[in-house]
């Protein structure tokens, strides 16, 4: 018999509730029709929404005297990440155009 410390945790596939599966499929279909700029904007909007939710949760927890620290990337770090992704995409496109 294994103790709690020795027991390995096997990764499990996360299964969404049915109503979220429908929402996810609807989002996938909508995303297929979007341009890269629209996808980028939607991603930034989603990030902003989740960031505000984290701040709200943190404020609620602080009201209950629970300290929660988490690292949130700065706007500069996000801009650098976006620029790096765009730069990588441009490099990939150039590589595809040159057969040798």
C-alpha positions as YAML, in Angstrom:
chain: A
units: angstrom
residues:
- id: 1
  name: UNK
  ca: [0.00, 0.00, 0.00]
- id: 2
  name: UNK
  ca: [1.33, 3.42, -0.95]
- id: 3
  name: UNK
  ca: [1.27, 6.35, 1.41]
- id: 4
  name: UNK
  ca: [-0.07, 9.74, 0.37]
- id: 5
  name: UNK
  ca: [3.43, 11.07, -0.30]
- id: 6
  name: UNK
  ca: [4.41, 8.13, -2.55]
- id: 7
  name: UNK
  ca: [1.25, 8.06, -4.61]
- id: 8
  name: UNK
  ca: [1.84, 9.41, -8.11]
- id: 9
  name: UNK
  ca: [-0.69, 11.69, -9.65]
- id: 10
  name: UNK
  ca: [-1.65, 10.69, -13.15]
- id: 11
  name: UNK
  ca: [-2.68, 13.51, -15.46]
- id: 12
  name: UNK
  ca: [-6.34, 13.36, -16.38]
- id: 13
  name: UNK
  ca: [-8.05, 14.81, -19.39]
- id: 14
  name: UNK
  ca: [-10.16, 17.77, -18.36]
- id: 15
  name: UNK
  ca: [-13.76, 17.32, -19.41]
- id: 16
  name: UNK
  ca: [-15.85, 20.43, -19.87]
- id: 17
  name: UNK
  ca: [-19.49, 20.45, -18.80]
- id: 18
  name: UNK
  ca: [-21.86, 20.11, -21.74]
- id: 19
  name: UNK
  ca: [-22.93, 23.78, -21.77]
- id: 20
  name: UNK
  ca: [-19.27, 24.86, -21.90]
- id: 21
  name: UNK
  ca: [-18.59, 22.37, -24.70]
- id: 22
  name: UNK
  ca: [-21.27, 24.11, -26.78]
- id: 23
  name: UNK
  ca: [-19.76, 27.52, -26.01]
- id: 24
  name: UNK
  ca: [-16.29, 26.24, -26.88]
- id: 25
  name: UNK
  ca: [-17.47, 24.81, -30.21]
- id: 26
  name: UNK
  ca: [-19.27, 28.07, -31.03]
- id: 27
  name: UNK
  ca: [-16.05, 30.00, -30.30]
- id: 28
  name: UNK
  ca: [-14.03, 27.60, -32.50]
- id: 29
  name: UNK
  ca: [-16.42, 28.12, -35.42]
- id: 30
  name: UNK
  ca: [-16.32, 31.91, -34.97]
- id: 31
  name: UNK
  ca: [-12.52, 31.86, -34.76]
- id: 32
  name: UNK
  ca: [-12.22, 30.04, -38.09]
- id: 33
  name: UNK
  ca: [-13.81, 33.04, -39.79]
- id: 34
  name: UNK
  ca: [-11.60, 35.64, -38.07]
- id: 35
  name: UNK
  ca: [-8.50, 37.32, -39.44]
- id: 36
  name: UNK
  ca: [-5.25, 37.24, -37.45]
- id: 37
  name: UNK
  ca: [-5.88, 40.83, -36.32]
- id: 38
  name: UNK
  ca: [-9.35, 39.93, -35.05]
- id: 39
  name: UNK
  ca: [-7.98, 36.86, -33.25]
- id: 40
  name: UNK
  ca: [-5.24, 38.98, -31.68]
- id: 41
  name: UNK
  ca: [-7.77, 41.56, -30.53]
- id: 42
  name: UNK
  ca: [-10.06, 38.86, -29.14]
- id: 43
  name: UNK
  ca: [-7.15, 37.31, -27.26]
- id: 44
  name: UNK
  ca: [-6.17, 40.65, -25.73]
- id: 45
  name: UNK
  ca: [-9.79, 41.31, -24.74]
- id: 46
  name: UNK
  ca: [-9.98, 37.88, -23.11]
- id: 47
  name: UNK
  ca: [-6.70, 38.48, -21.31]
- id: 48
  name: UNK
  ca: [-7.96, 41.84, -20.02]
- id: 49
  name: UNK
  ca: [-11.21, 40.26, -18.82]
- id: 50
  name: UNK
  ca: [-9.34, 37.47, -16.97]
- id: 51
  name: UNK
  ca: [-6.93, 39.99, -15.46]
- id: 52
  name: UNK
  ca: [-9.82, 42.04, -14.07]
- id: 53
  name: UNK
  ca: [-11.34, 38.84, -12.68]
- id: 54
  name: UNK
  ca: [-8.04, 37.99, -10.94]
- id: 55
  name: UNK
  ca: [-7.89, 41.45, -9.40]
- id: 56
  name: UNK
  ca: [-11.49, 41.10, -8.20]
- id: 57
  name: UNK
  ca: [-10.72, 37.69, -6.64]
- id: 58
  name: UNK
  ca: [-7.57, 39.07, -5.03]
- id: 59
  name: UNK
  ca: [-9.51, 42.03, -3.60]
- id: 60
  name: UNK
  ca: [-12.20, 39.73, -2.20]
- id: 61
  name: UNK
  ca: [-9.58, 37.51, -0.61]
- id: 62
  name: UNK
  ca: [-7.75, 40.49, 0.88]
- id: 63
  name: UNK
  ca: [-11.06, 41.64, 2.38]
- id: 64
  name: UNK
  ca: [-11.09, 38.27, 4.19]
- id: 65
  name: UNK
  ca: [-7.43, 38.79, 5.28]
- id: 66
  name: UNK
  ca: [-6.14, 36.12, 2.89]
- id: 67
  name: UNK
  ca: [-2.88, 37.04, 1.20]
- id: 68
  name: UNK
  ca: [-2.51, 35.87, -2.40]
- id: 69
  name: UNK
  ca: [0.51, 36.77, -4.51]
- id: 70
  name: UNK
  ca: [0.68, 36.06, -8.21]
- id: 71
  name: UNK
  ca: [2.85, 37.46, -10.94]
- id: 72
  name: UNK
  ca: [1.07, 39.31, -13.72]
- id: 73
  name: UNK
  ca: [3.05, 40.34, -16.78]
- id: 74
  name: UNK
  ca: [3.41, 44.05, -17.32]
- id: 75
  name: UNK
  ca: [2.16, 45.81, -20.45]
- id: 76
  name: UNK
  ca: [5.79, 46.09, -21.61]
- id: 77
  name: UNK
  ca: [6.32, 42.32, -21.18]
- id: 78
  name: UNK
  ca: [3.10, 41.63, -23.08]
- id: 79
  name: UNK
  ca: [4.12, 43.99, -25.89]
- id: 80
  name: UNK
  ca: [7.51, 42.27, -26.12]
- id: 81
  name: UNK
  ca: [5.84, 38.87, -26.24]
- id: 82
  name: UNK
  ca: [3.44, 40.01, -28.96]
- id: 83
  name: UNK
  ca: [6.30, 41.51, -30.97]
- id: 84
  name: UNK
  ca: [8.32, 38.30, -30.63]
- id: 85
  name: UNK
  ca: [5.34, 36.23, -31.81]
- id: 86
  name: UNK
  ca: [4.72, 38.50, -34.77]
- id: 87
  name: UNK
  ca: [8.44, 38.46, -35.63]
- id: 88
  name: UNK
  ca: [8.50, 34.64, -35.42]
- id: 89
  name: UNK
  ca: [5.46, 34.42, -37.71]
- id: 90
  name: UNK
  ca: [7.13, 36.68, -40.28]
- id: 91
  name: UNK
  ca: [10.28, 34.54, -40.19]
- id: 92
  name: UNK
  ca: [8.21, 31.40, -40.69]
- id: 93
  name: UNK
  ca: [6.46, 32.98, -43.69]
- id: 94
  name: UNK
  ca: [9.80, 33.94, -45.26]
- id: 95
  name: UNK
  ca: [11.16, 30.42, -44.74]
- id: 96
  name: UNK
  ca: [8.16, 28.96, -46.54]
- id: 97
  name: UNK
  ca: [8.73, 31.17, -49.57]
- id: 98
  name: UNK
  ca: [12.36, 30.11, -50.04]
- id: 99
  name: UNK
  ca: [12.58, 26.47, -51.17]
- id: 100
  name: UNK
  ca: [16.32, 26.19, -50.46]
...
